[in-house]
Coordinates of C-alpha atoms in Angstrom, one line a residue:
X185 CA -12.9 21.9 9.7
X186 CA -12.8 24.5 12.4
X187 CA -9.3 25.4 13.6
X188 CA -8.5 25.3 17.4
X189 CA -9.9 28.1 19.5
X190 CA -7.7 31.2 19.5
X191 CA -5.4 31.9 22.4
X192 CA -3.2 34.9 22.8
X193 CA -0.8 32.9 25.0
X194 CA -0.1 30.1 22.5
X195 CA 3.3 29.6 20.8
X196 CA 3.5 30.4 17.2
X197 CA 2.0 27.6 15.2
X198 CA 4.6 25.4 13.6
X199 CA 6.6 25.6 16.9
X200 CA 4.1 24.1 19.4
X201 CA 5.6 21.6 21.9
X202 CA 4.7 18.2 20.6
X203 CA 4.2 14.8 22.1
X204 CA 5.2 13.2 18.7
X205 CA 9.0 12.7 19.1
X206 CA 11.3 11.3 16.5
X207 CA 12.0 8.3 18.7
X208 CA 8.3 7.6 19.0
X209 CA 7.8 7.7 15.2
X210 CA 10.8 5.7 14.2
X211 CA 11.9 3.5 17.2
X212 CA 8.9 1.9 18.8
X213 CA 6.2 1.6 16.1
X214 CA 5.4 -1.9 14.9
X215 CA 4.0 -2.3 11.4
X216 CA 1.2 -4.8 10.7
X217 CA 0.1 -6.3 7.4
X218 CA -1.5 -9.3 5.7
X219 CA -3.7 -10.5 8.5
X220 CA -5.0 -14.1 8.1
X221 CA -7.2 -16.4 10.2
X222 CA -7.6 -20.2 10.6
X223 CA -10.1 -21.6 13.1
X224 CA -9.7 -19.3 16.2
X225 CA -6.1 -18.5 15.3
X226 CA -5.1 -15.0 14.1
X227 CA -1.9 -14.6 12.0
X228 CA -0.2 -11.4 10.7
X229 CA 3.1 -10.1 9.5
X230 CA 4.8 -7.8 12.0
X231 CA 7.7 -5.5 11.1
X232 CA 9.9 -4.5 14.1
X233 CA 12.2 -1.5 14.0
X234 CA 14.0 -2.6 17.1
X235 CA 15.1 -5.7 15.3
X236 CA 16.5 -3.8 12.3
X237 CA 13.1 -3.9 10.6
X238 CA 12.8 -7.7 10.8
X239 CA 9.4 -9.0 9.5
X240 CA 8.0 -11.8 11.6
X241 CA 5.0 -14.1 11.2
X242 CA 3.2 -13.7 14.5
X243 CA 0.1 -15.5 15.8
X244 CA -2.4 -15.3 18.6
X245 CA -3.6 -18.8 19.6
X246 CA -7.2 -19.5 20.8
X247 CA -6.0 -19.1 24.4
X248 CA -4.7 -15.6 23.7
X249 CA -1.0 -16.4 23.7
X250 CA 1.2 -14.6 21.2
X251 CA 3.8 -16.6 19.3
X252 CA 6.5 -15.9 16.7
X253 CA 6.3 -18.6 14.0
X254 CA 9.7 -18.3 12.5
X255 CA 13.1 -18.6 14.1
X256 CA 14.9 -15.4 15.0
X257 CA 17.5 -15.7 12.2
X258 CA 14.8 -15.3 9.5
X259 CA 12.9 -12.2 8.2
X260 CA 10.0 -12.6 5.8
X261 CA 10.2 -10.6 2.6
X262 CA 10.6 -10.8 -1.2
X263 CA 11.7 -8.4 -4.0
X264 CA 9.3 -9.7 -6.7
X265 CA 8.3 -6.6 -8.6
X266 CA 10.7 -4.8 -6.2
X267 CA 7.7 -3.9 -3.9
X268 CA 7.1 -7.5 -2.7
X269 CA 4.3 -8.6 -0.5
X270 CA 2.6 -11.9 -0.1
X271 CA 5.8 -13.6 1.0
X272 CA 4.2 -16.1 3.4
X273 CA 1.2 -18.3 4.1
X274 CA 0.0 -20.4 7.0
X275 CA -2.2 -23.4 7.8
X276 CA -3.3 -25.5 10.7
X277 CA -2.6 -29.2 10.0
X278 CA -4.4 -31.8 12.0
X279 CA -1.4 -34.1 12.1
X280 CA 0.8 -31.4 13.5
X281 CA 1.6 -31.6 17.2
X282 CA -1.1 -29.8 19.2
X283 CA -2.5 -28.6 15.9
X284 CA 0.3 -26.1 15.8
X285 CA 0.4 -23.8 12.8
X286 CA 2.8 -24.4 9.9
X287 CA 4.1 -21.5 7.8
X288 CA 5.8 -21.2 4.4
X289 CA 7.7 -18.0 3.6
X290 CA 10.4 -16.4 1.6
X291 CA 13.4 -15.0 3.5
X292 CA 14.3 -11.4 2.8
X293 CA 18.1 -12.1 2.6
X294 CA 18.3 -15.7 1.6
X295 CA 15.3 -15.7 -0.8
X296 CA 13.9 -19.1 -1.7
X297 CA 10.9 -20.8 -0.1
X298 CA 11.2 -22.0 3.5
X299 CA 8.9 -24.1 5.6
X300 CA 8.7 -23.8 9.4
X301 CA 6.7 -25.2 12.3
X302 CA 8.0 -22.5 14.6
X303 CA 11.2 -24.1 15.6
X304 CA 12.9 -25.8 12.7
X305 CA 13.0 -24.4 9.2
X306 CA 13.6 -26.4 6.0
X307 CA 14.1 -25.1 2.5
X308 CA 11.6 -26.1 -0.2
X309 CA 13.1 -24.1 -3.0
X310 CA 16.4 -22.2 -3.4
X311 CA 17.0 -18.8 -4.8
X312 CA 19.7 -20.1 -7.0
X313 CA 22.4 -17.9 -8.6
X314 CA 22.0 -18.0 -12.3
X315 CA 19.1 -17.6 -12.8
X316 CA 18.1 -16.1 -9.5
X317 CA 14.6 -17.0 -8.5
X318 CA 12.4 -14.8 -6.4
X319 CA 9.1 -16.0 -4.9
X320 CA 5.9 -14.1 -3.9
X321 CA 2.1 -14.6 -3.3
X322 CA 2.8 -17.9 -1.5
X323 CA -0.4 -20.0 -1.0
X324 CA -0.4 -23.5 0.6
X325 CA -1.7 -26.3 -1.5
X326 CA -4.9 -27.3 0.5
X327 CA -4.3 -31.1 0.0
X328 CA -0.5 -31.5 -0.2
X329 CA 2.8 -30.5 1.3
X330 CA 3.3 -27.9 -1.4
X331 CA 2.8 -24.3 -2.3
X332 CA 1.5 -22.3 -5.3
X333 CA 3.4 -19.1 -5.9
X334 CA 4.6 -16.4 -8.3
X335 CA 8.2 -16.9 -9.4
X336 CA 10.3 -14.1 -10.9
X337 CA 13.6 -15.3 -12.5
X338 CA 16.5 -12.9 -13.0
X339 CA 19.5 -13.6 -15.2
X340 CA 17.8 -13.5 -18.6
X341 CA 18.0 -9.7 -19.1
X342 CA 14.4 -8.9 -18.5
X343 CA 13.0 -10.9 -15.5
X344 CA 10.7 -13.8 -16.5
X345 CA 7.5 -14.4 -14.6
X346 CA 5.7 -17.7 -14.0
X347 CA 3.3 -19.5 -11.7
X348 CA 4.9 -22.5 -10.1
X349 CA 4.0 -25.4 -7.8
X350 CA 6.8 -26.0 -5.2
X351 CA 6.7 -29.3 -3.3
X352 CA 8.3 -30.1 0.0
X353 CA 10.9 -32.3 -1.6
X354 CA 12.2 -29.4 -3.7
X355 CA 10.4 -30.4 -7.0
X356 CA 9.3 -27.3 -8.7
X357 CA 6.8 -27.3 -11.6
X358 CA 6.0 -24.4 -13.9
X359 CA 2.3 -24.2 -14.2
X360 CA 1.9 -21.3 -16.6
X361 CA 4.2 -18.8 -18.2
X362 CA 4.3 -16.4 -21.1
X363 CA 2.6 -13.4 -19.7
X364 CA 4.7 -10.5 -18.4
X365 CA 3.3 -10.6 -14.9
X366 CA 1.3 -13.0 -12.7
X367 CA -0.4 -12.6 -9.3
X368 CA -2.7 -14.3 -6.8
X369 CA -2.5 -18.0 -7.6
X370 CA -5.4 -19.2 -5.5
X371 CA -6.4 -22.9 -5.3
X372 CA -10.0 -23.9 -4.7
X373 CA -10.7 -25.4 -1.2
X374 CA -10.6 -28.9 -2.7
X375 CA -7.4 -28.2 -4.6
X376 CA -9.0 -29.1 -8.0
X377 CA -8.9 -25.7 -9.5
X378 CA -6.4 -22.8 -9.6
X379 CA -7.4 -19.2 -10.3
X380 CA -5.0 -16.2 -10.9
X381 CA -4.7 -13.0 -12.8
X382 CA -2.1 -11.7 -15.2
X383 CA -1.2 -8.8 -17.4
X384 CA 1.1 -7.7 -20.2
X385 CA 3.0 -4.6 -21.0
X386 CA 2.2 -1.8 -21.4
X387 CA -0.8 -2.4 -19.1
X388 CA -0.6 -2.1 -15.4
X389 CA -2.6 -4.3 -13.0
X390 CA -5.1 -1.4 -12.4
X391 CA -5.7 -0.9 -16.1
X392 CA -6.1 -4.2 -18.0
X393 CA -5.7 -7.7 -16.6
X394 CA -6.9 -11.2 -17.4
X395 CA -8.6 -13.5 -14.8
X396 CA -8.0 -17.2 -15.5
X397 CA -9.0 -20.5 -13.9
X398 CA -7.9 -24.0 -14.8
X399 CA -8.3 -27.5 -13.3
X400 CA -5.2 -28.8 -11.5
X401 CA -4.3 -32.4 -12.4
X402 CA -2.6 -33.9 -9.4
X403 CA -1.5 -37.0 -11.4
X404 CA 0.7 -34.9 -13.6
X405 CA 1.1 -31.8 -11.4
X406 CA 0.0 -29.6 -14.3
X407 CA -2.9 -27.4 -15.3
X408 CA -5.7 -28.4 -17.6
X409 CA -7.4 -26.1 -20.2
X410 CA -7.4 -22.5 -19.1
X411 CA -10.6 -20.5 -19.1
X412 CA -10.6 -16.7 -19.4
X413 CA -13.1 -15.2 -17.0
X414 CA -12.3 -11.5 -17.7
X415 CA -15.5 -10.7 -19.7
X416 CA -16.1 -9.0 -23.0
X417 CA -14.5 -5.6 -22.2
X418 CA -10.9 -4.9 -21.2
X419 CA -10.8 -4.1 -17.5
X420 CA -8.9 -4.6 -14.3
X421 CA -10.2 -7.7 -12.6
X422 CA -8.1 -8.8 -9.6
X423 CA -8.1 -10.5 -6.2
X424 CA -9.5 -14.0 -7.0
X425 CA -10.7 -15.8 -3.8
X426 CA -12.8 -18.8 -3.0
X427 CA -15.7 -19.3 -0.6
X428 CA -15.7 -22.3 1.7
X429 CA -18.1 -24.1 -0.7
X430 CA -15.9 -23.5 -3.7
X431 CA -17.5 -20.4 -5.3
X432 CA -15.0 -18.1 -7.0
X433 CA -15.0 -14.4 -6.5
X434 CA -13.0 -11.5 -8.0
X435 CA -13.4 -7.7 -8.2
X436 CA -13.7 -6.0 -11.6
X437 CA -13.9 -2.4 -12.6
X438 CA -15.7 -3.1 -15.9
X439 CA -18.7 -1.3 -14.4
X440 CA -16.7 1.9 -13.7
X441 CA -15.3 1.0 -10.3
X442 CA -14.0 -2.2 -8.7
X443 CA -17.1 -4.3 -7.9
X444 CA -17.2 -7.9 -6.7
X445 CA -18.2 -10.6 -9.2
X446 CA -19.4 -14.1 -8.1
X447 CA -18.7 -17.0 -10.5
X448 CA -20.8 -20.1 -10.3
X449 CA -19.6 -23.3 -12.0
X450 CA -21.5 -26.2 -13.6
X451 CA -21.0 -28.6 -16.4
X452 CA -21.6 -25.8 -18.9
X453 CA -18.8 -23.6 -17.6
X454 CA -18.3 -20.5 -15.3
X455 CA -21.1 -18.0 -15.0
X456 CA -20.4 -14.4 -13.6
X457 CA -22.8 -12.4 -11.5
X458 CA -21.9 -8.8 -10.6
X459 CA -22.6 -7.9 -7.0
X460 CA -23.2 -4.2 -7.6
X461 CA -25.1 -1.8 -5.3
X462 CA -22.4 -1.3 -2.6
X463 CA -22.0 2.4 -3.6
X464 CA -18.2 2.1 -2.9
X465 CA -15.1 1.0 -4.6
X466 CA -14.0 -2.5 -3.5
X467 CA -10.5 -3.1 -4.5
X468 CA -7.0 -1.7 -4.3
X469 CA -4.3 -1.1 -6.9
X470 CA -2.0 -4.1 -7.1
X471 CA 1.3 -2.5 -6.0
X472 CA 2.1 -5.3 -3.6
X473 CA 1.1 -8.9 -3.4
X474 CA -1.2 -10.2 -0.6
X475 CA -3.8 -7.5 -0.5
X476 CA -7.4 -8.6 0.4
X477 CA -10.5 -6.5 0.0
X478 CA -13.0 -9.4 0.2
X479 CA -13.6 -12.4 2.4
X480 CA -16.3 -14.9 1.2
X481 CA -18.4 -16.3 4.1
X482 CA -20.6 -19.4 4.4
X483 CA -24.1 -19.0 3.2
X484 CA -23.2 -17.3 -0.1
X485 CA -22.3 -14.1 1.7
X486 CA -19.4 -11.7 1.1
X487 CA -17.6 -9.4 3.5
X488 CA -15.7 -6.5 1.9
X489 CA -13.9 -3.2 2.6
X490 CA -15.1 -0.5 0.3
X491 CA -13.9 3.1 -0.2
X492 CA -16.4 5.9 -0.2
X493 CA -15.5 9.6 -0.2
X494 CA -11.9 8.5 0.6
X495 CA -12.9 6.6 3.8
X496 CA -13.0 2.9 4.4
X497 CA -16.3 1.1 5.2
X498 CA -17.0 -2.5 6.1
X499 CA -19.8 -3.9 3.9
X500 CA -21.7 -7.2 3.8
X501 CA -23.4 -8.6 0.8
X502 CA -26.1 -11.1 1.6
X503 CA -28.7 -12.4 -1.0
X504 CA -28.2 -9.5 -3.3
X505 CA -28.3 -6.8 -0.6
X506 CA -25.4 -4.7 0.7
X507 CA -25.4 -3.4 4.3
X508 CA -22.8 -1.6 6.3
X509 CA -21.3 -3.2 9.4
X510 CA -19.9 -1.5 12.5
X511 CA -16.7 -3.5 12.7
X512 CA -13.9 -1.2 13.5
X513 CA -11.8 0.6 10.9
X514 CA -9.9 -2.1 9.1
X515 CA -7.1 -1.6 6.5
X516 CA -8.1 -4.7 4.6
X517 CA -11.1 -6.9 4.9
X518 CA -11.8 -8.5 8.4
X519 CA -11.2 -12.2 8.4
X520 CA -13.7 -14.7 10.0
X521 CA -12.8 -16.6 13.1
X522 CA -14.2 -20.0 13.9
X523 CA -16.2 -18.6 16.9
X524 CA -18.4 -16.2 14.9
X525 CA -16.0 -13.3 15.5
X526 CA -13.8 -11.4 13.0
X527 CA -10.2 -10.3 13.2
X528 CA -8.6 -7.3 11.4
X529 CA -5.9 -4.7 11.4
X530 CA -7.7 -1.8 13.0
X531 CA -6.5 1.5 11.7
X532 CA -8.8 4.3 12.9
X533 CA -8.1 8.0 12.4
X534 CA -7.6 8.7 16.1
X535 CA -5.5 5.8 17.4
X536 CA -2.4 3.8 16.3
X537 CA -3.0 0.7 14.4
X538 CA -3.7 -2.5 16.3
X539 CA -4.6 -6.2 15.7
X540 CA -8.2 -6.5 16.8
X541 CA -11.1 -9.0 17.0
X542 CA -14.8 -8.7 17.8
X543 CA -18.3 -8.9 16.5
X544 CA -20.2 -6.3 14.5
X545 CA -21.8 -3.6 16.6
X546 CA -19.7 -4.5 19.7
X547 CA -16.5 -3.1 21.2
X548 CA -13.5 -4.8 19.8
X549 CA -10.5 -6.1 21.6
X550 CA -7.4 -4.3 20.3
X551 CA -4.9 -6.7 21.8
X552 CA -1.7 -5.9 19.9
X553 CA -1.0 -2.2 19.6
X554 CA 1.6 -0.9 17.1
X555 CA 2.8 1.8 19.6
X556 CA 1.7 3.0 23.0
X557 CA 1.2 6.8 23.0
X558 CA 2.8 8.8 25.8
X559 CA 1.0 9.3 29.1
X560 CA -1.4 12.2 29.0
X561 CA -2.1 12.2 25.2
X562 CA -5.9 12.8 24.7
X563 CA -8.2 12.8 21.7
X564 CA -7.7 16.6 21.5
X565 CA -4.0 16.0 20.7
X566 CA -4.8 13.9 17.7
X567 CA -5.9 15.3 14.3
X568 CA -8.5 13.5 12.4
X569 CA -9.3 13.9 8.7
X570 CA -12.2 15.8 7.1
X571 CA -13.0 14.8 3.5
X572 CA -12.7 17.9 1.3
X573 CA -14.0 18.1 -2.3
X574 CA -13.2 21.2 -4.5
X575 CA -13.4 22.4 -8.1
X576 CA -10.3 22.0 -10.2
X577 CA -9.2 22.6 -13.8
X578 CA -11.6 22.1 -16.7
X579 CA -14.7 21.9 -14.5
X580 CA -13.6 18.8 -12.8
X581 CA -13.8 17.9 -9.1
X582 CA -10.9 16.7 -6.9
X583 CA -10.6 15.4 -3.4
X584 CA -8.4 15.6 -0.3
X585 CA -8.3 14.9 3.4
X586 CA -7.8 18.0 5.6
X587 CA -6.4 17.9 9.1
X588 CA -6.5 21.0 11.4
X589 CA -3.8 21.5 14.0
X590 CA -4.5 19.5 17.1
X591 CA -3.2 20.1 20.7
X592 CA -4.7 20.0 24.2
X593 CA -2.1 22.5 25.4
X594 CA -1.5 24.9 22.5
X595 CA -3.7 26.9 20.3
X596 CA -3.6 29.5 17.5
X597 CA -2.8 33.1 18.5
X598 CA -5.5 35.7 18.1
X599 CA -6.0 36.2 14.4
X600 CA -3.4 33.6 13.4
X601 CA -3.9 31.0 10.7
X602 CA -1.6 27.9 10.8
X603 CA 1.0 27.0 8.3
X604 CA -0.1 24.3 5.8
X605 CA 1.8 21.1 4.8
X606 CA 0.4 19.8 1.5
X607 CA 1.1 16.1 0.8
X608 CA 1.3 14.5 -2.6
X609 CA 1.1 10.7 -2.3
X610 CA 3.2 8.4 -4.3
X611 CA 2.3 6.0 -7.0
X612 CA 0.9 8.1 -8.6
X613 CA -1.8 5.4 -8.6
X614 CA -2.5 5.4 -4.9
X615 CA -4.5 7.3 -2.3
X616 CA -4.3 9.5 0.7
X617 CA -5.0 7.0 3.6
X618 CA -7.3 8.3 6.4
X619 CA -5.8 6.0 9.0
X620 CA -3.8 7.4 12.0
X621 CA -0.3 8.1 10.8
X622 CA 2.6 9.8 12.4
X623 CA 3.5 11.4 9.1
X624 CA 0.4 13.6 9.7
X625 CA 0.5 13.9 13.5
X626 CA 4.1 15.0 13.4
X627 CA 2.9 18.2 11.7
X628 CA -0.5 18.7 13.2
X629 CA 0.8 18.3 16.8
X630 CA 3.2 21.2 16.1
X631 CA 0.6 23.5 14.9
X632 CA 0.6 22.8 11.1
X633 CA -2.5 22.1 9.1
X634 CA -2.2 19.2 6.6
X635 CA -3.9 18.7 3.3
X636 CA -3.4 15.2 1.9
X637 CA -4.5 15.4 -1.7
X638 CA -6.3 12.6 -3.6
X639 CA -5.6 14.2 -7.0
X640 CA -7.0 12.9 -10.2
X641 CA -5.5 9.5 -10.8
X642 CA -6.0 8.4 -7.1
X643 CA -7.8 5.2 -6.3
X644 CA -11.1 4.8 -4.3
X645 CA -13.1 7.1 -6.6
X646 CA -13.7 4.8 -9.6
X647 CA -12.0 4.1 -12.9
X648 CA -12.9 7.4 -14.6
X649 CA -11.2 9.4 -11.8
X650 CA -8.2 7.1 -11.9
X651 CA -8.0 7.4 -15.7
X652 CA -8.2 11.2 -15.5
X653 CA -4.4 11.1 -15.0
X654 CA -3.8 9.1 -18.2
X655 CA -1.5 11.3 -20.3
X656 CA -1.7 14.0 -17.7
X657 CA 0.8 13.1 -15.0
X658 CA 2.7 16.3 -14.2
X659 CA -0.4 18.3 -15.2
X660 CA -3.6 17.2 -13.5
X661 CA -2.0 16.2 -10.3
X662 CA -0.3 19.6 -10.0
X663 CA -3.6 21.4 -10.9
X664 CA -5.4 19.5 -8.1
X665 CA -2.8 20.2 -5.5
X666 CA -2.9 23.9 -6.3
X667 CA -6.7 23.9 -6.4
X668 CA -6.8 22.2 -3.0
X669 CA -4.5 24.8 -1.5
X670 CA -6.7 27.5 -2.8
X671 CA -9.8 25.9 -1.4
X672 CA -8.1 25.8 2.0
X673 CA -7.0 29.4 1.8
X674 CA -10.5 30.5 0.6
X675 CA -11.9 29.0 3.8
X676 CA -9.2 30.8 5.9
X677 CA -7.9 27.5 7.2
X678 CA -4.2 28.3 6.6
X679 CA -1.7 31.1 6.4
X680 CA -1.1 31.9 2.7
X681 CA 2.5 33.0 3.5
X682 CA 3.4 29.7 5.2
X683 CA 2.4 26.9 2.7
X684 CA 4.8 24.1 1.9
X685 CA 4.5 20.9 -0.1
X686 CA 6.1 17.5 0.3
X687 CA 5.9 14.2 -1.5
X688 CA 7.8 11.0 -2.0
X689 CA 8.6 9.0 -5.1
X690 CA 6.0 9.9 -7.7
X691 CA 4.8 12.6 -5.3
X692 CA 8.2 14.2 -5.6
X693 CA 7.5 15.0 -9.3
X694 CA 4.2 16.6 -8.3
X695 CA 6.0 18.7 -5.6
X696 CA 8.7 20.0 -7.9
X697 CA 6.2 20.7 -10.7
X698 CA 3.9 22.6 -8.3
X699 CA 6.9 24.7 -7.1
X700 CA 7.8 25.6 -10.7
X701 CA 4.3 26.5 -11.8
X702 CA 3.0 28.4 -8.7
X703 CA 3.9 30.9 -6.1
X704 CA 1.6 29.4 -3.5
X705 CA 4.4 27.7 -1.6
X706 CA 7.3 29.0 0.5
X707 CA 9.3 25.7 0.2
X708 CA 9.1 22.1 -0.7
X709 CA 10.6 18.7 0.1
X710 CA 11.1 15.8 -2.3
X711 CA 11.7 12.4 -0.7
X712 CA 13.3 10.0 -3.2
X713 CA 11.3 11.8 -5.8
X714 CA 11.2 11.6 -9.6
X715 CA 12.9 14.5 -11.4
X716 CA 13.8 13.2 -14.9
X717 CA 11.1 11.2 -16.6
X718 CA 13.4 10.2 -19.5
X719 CA 15.9 8.7 -17.1
X720 CA 13.0 7.0 -15.2
X721 CA 11.7 5.4 -18.4
X722 CA 15.2 4.2 -19.3
X723 CA 16.4 3.0 -15.9
X724 CA 13.4 1.7 -13.8
X725 CA 12.6 -1.9 -13.1
X726 CA 10.4 -4.3 -15.0
X727 CA 7.2 -3.8 -13.1
X728 CA 7.1 -0.1 -13.9
X729 CA 9.0 -0.2 -17.2
X730 CA 5.9 0.7 -19.2
X731 CA 3.9 2.5 -16.5
X732 CA 4.7 5.9 -18.0
X733 CA 3.2 4.8 -21.4
X734 CA -0.2 5.5 -19.8
X735 CA 0.7 8.4 -17.6
X736 CA 2.8 10.3 -20.2
X737 CA 2.9 8.5 -23.5
X738 CA 5.1 5.9 -25.3
X739 CA 8.8 6.4 -25.0
X740 CA 10.8 7.5 -27.0
X741 CA 8.1 8.5 -29.4
X742 CA 6.8 11.1 -26.9
X743 CA 10.2 12.2 -25.7
X744 CA 9.3 15.9 -26.1
X745 CA 6.4 15.4 -23.6
X746 CA 8.7 13.6 -21.2
X747 CA 11.1 16.6 -21.3
X748 CA 8.4 19.1 -20.9
X749 CA 6.9 17.4 -17.8
X750 CA 10.2 16.6 -16.1
X751 CA 11.1 18.9 -13.2
X752 CA 14.7 18.9 -14.4
X753 CA 13.6 21.1 -17.4
X754 CA 11.4 23.3 -15.2
X755 CA 14.1 24.2 -12.7
X756 CA 14.3 27.8 -13.7
X757 CA 10.8 28.3 -12.4
X758 CA 11.6 27.1 -8.9
X759 CA 12.8 30.1 -6.8
X760 CA 11.9 28.9 -3.3
X761 CA 14.1 26.6 -1.1
X762 CA 13.9 22.8 -1.8
X763 CA 15.1 20.0 0.4
X764 CA 16.0 16.6 -1.2
X765 CA 16.2 13.5 0.9
X766 CA 17.2 10.3 -1.0
X767 CA 18.6 6.8 -0.5
X768 CA 22.0 5.9 -1.9
X769 CA 20.8 2.4 -2.8
X770 CA 17.5 3.4 -4.5
X771 CA 16.9 1.2 -7.6
X772 CA 13.4 2.6 -8.3
X773 CA 14.3 6.3 -8.5
X774 CA 18.2 6.4 -8.6
X775 CA 20.0 8.9 -6.5
X776 CA 21.3 10.6 -9.7
X777 CA 17.8 12.1 -10.2
X778 CA 18.1 14.1 -7.0
X779 CA 21.7 15.0 -7.6
X780 CA 21.0 16.4 -11.1
X781 CA 18.1 18.4 -9.9
X782 CA 19.9 19.9 -7.0
X783 CA 22.7 21.3 -9.2
X784 CA 20.1 23.3 -11.1
X785 CA 18.6 25.0 -8.1
X786 CA 20.2 27.9 -6.3
X787 CA 18.3 27.4 -3.0
X788 CA 18.4 23.7 -2.4
X789 CA 19.9 21.0 -0.2
X790 CA 20.4 17.3 -0.7
X791 CA 20.9 14.8 2.1
X792 CA 21.8 11.2 1.2
X793 CA 21.2 8.1 3.3
X794 CA 23.8 5.7 1.7
X795 CA 22.2 2.4 2.8
X796 CA 18.6 3.3 2.1
X797 CA 16.7 2.0 -0.9
X798 CA 13.3 3.3 -2.2
X799 CA 11.6 4.4 1.0
X800 CA 13.2 4.9 4.3
X801 CA 13.2 2.1 6.8
X802 CA 16.1 2.4 9.2
X803 CA 15.3 4.0 12.6
X804 CA 18.1 6.5 12.4
X805 CA 17.1 7.6 8.9
X806 CA 13.5 8.2 9.8
X807 CA 14.4 10.2 12.9
X808 CA 16.9 12.3 11.0
X809 CA 14.6 12.9 8.0
X810 CA 11.8 14.1 10.2
X811 CA 13.9 16.5 12.2
X812 CA 15.8 17.8 9.1
X813 CA 12.5 18.6 7.3
X814 CA 10.9 20.3 10.3
X815 CA 14.0 22.5 10.8
X816 CA 14.0 23.3 7.1
X817 CA 10.5 24.7 7.2
X818 CA 11.0 26.6 10.5
X819 CA 14.0 28.2 9.0
X820 CA 12.1 29.2 5.9
X821 CA 9.3 30.7 7.9
X822 CA 11.7 32.7 10.0
X823 CA 11.9 36.3 8.7

């Protein structure tokens, strides 16, 4: 964590000329997610800012040609749980012309379930009006023209969840209902079984879930007797998936961190075997559908992505032994190709994300790049993370990723320490991601240092670390951010007079609480952040309606705690400038939260983007927000 070499001729840090322009961040960067493979085909979901954020199912065929697999008037997406994900699936069908891929998807605007062969789209299920049906976690039936999926029905007050089987002729069968939430309906390769997980309020999918499996009766189109595979202790068991030979896998945190479990099946039932020994957490919090941390391989092997010290590692389990593979830096698990190679979304720390394929230990082919960096940008211009652990309150240890300023043309002045941008991630059940991100490079390329804090409650460090935020949101997260700043200052890595803190959504609460409880910061920015916990508990959507029970306490029984922890009641402690950036159409954290907070602060500014929801997506919004925040800090730092 050594800062750049001093230079008396350098511009003041925070004002360095930067190659990271607003247009580069917002206008040209493709977003990749949910990569899949079939044979030698590679499929992924691609979001394109230049097409108003349209999400497209894209494929690379065995000859290397790229194809869009849905017509231009469609955009893949779903609002199940508001956060969506898993809104499509694909398959290669032998009877299709030239073995061309077929896809099934939900359309972001029209809803419903649509089928396409790349040219013509037909509707398998409609969204309806009353009730309105939303669909997610779509998975093709392996032996029929049908799809298994999660259905969320609106129009009954509280949305109603179910697993359904949708056929090409529009027939829709409810397979299971009654739980508050369902996810990951995964049929076995022969289509004879269906596995899924579910949970009920007040649990969240990273606290307590139930893993189920049942035979699927094709004569009646219904499920047979359901078997609970969760185990004797309550835990989070998620991501069911099947090997090619029909072995079922899931990942469970019953051992203290998410660890794969293999289930064998015989006439006596289902038998679990824990695949421990990876020395990493294999699993991600289920905020969105469609995440994959594991890929079963032939020969009873399992490929996985595990998190260790905040960084991703590719791991292979073979005959009870885990080994690490040199296979790029994937976001989710690499998927096998039919030619012995693997494909993945490569997200290294020092290069933009790309779709890649290759073999372990060999150079990979990054054939689809999210954005091309300007000519002349070198490795010296790109900041990479260094894991940082430090003591925090009550003798605990917390974690963060530290980025020093990076530039090939500018350096710190003699005796100068850089300004520090502290980042509090959202969730709060989430993590600071070590992958290359413009949200970091925007600052480091201008001479800022960045501290991205994995405060207690973050994922990737095991269940105990995640549960350390239980009942302590608004306390432990703030303590860890303050302790992280102090650790950086103790190492002389930042200027104590030029520290700022920023965070979005749940991170906004951490930002405002840190400003109220500490004098370490010169300013802060809350992006669509939480300010009033009582209002959040009363107004938020179903998925998070009971989230605060674990983080704060049951409401309204613990209303006094909600009041005490809310930034809106700590406003008198905030004496430094605060910038609020919020979407006018936000349904997760309504605009009223930012508006109420702003009226209580003497030195604050609120800018509203009327059409934006929770999270900024429009090109113009992203550009404006970046420039507005930078100018805000530069003005604060000016004597």
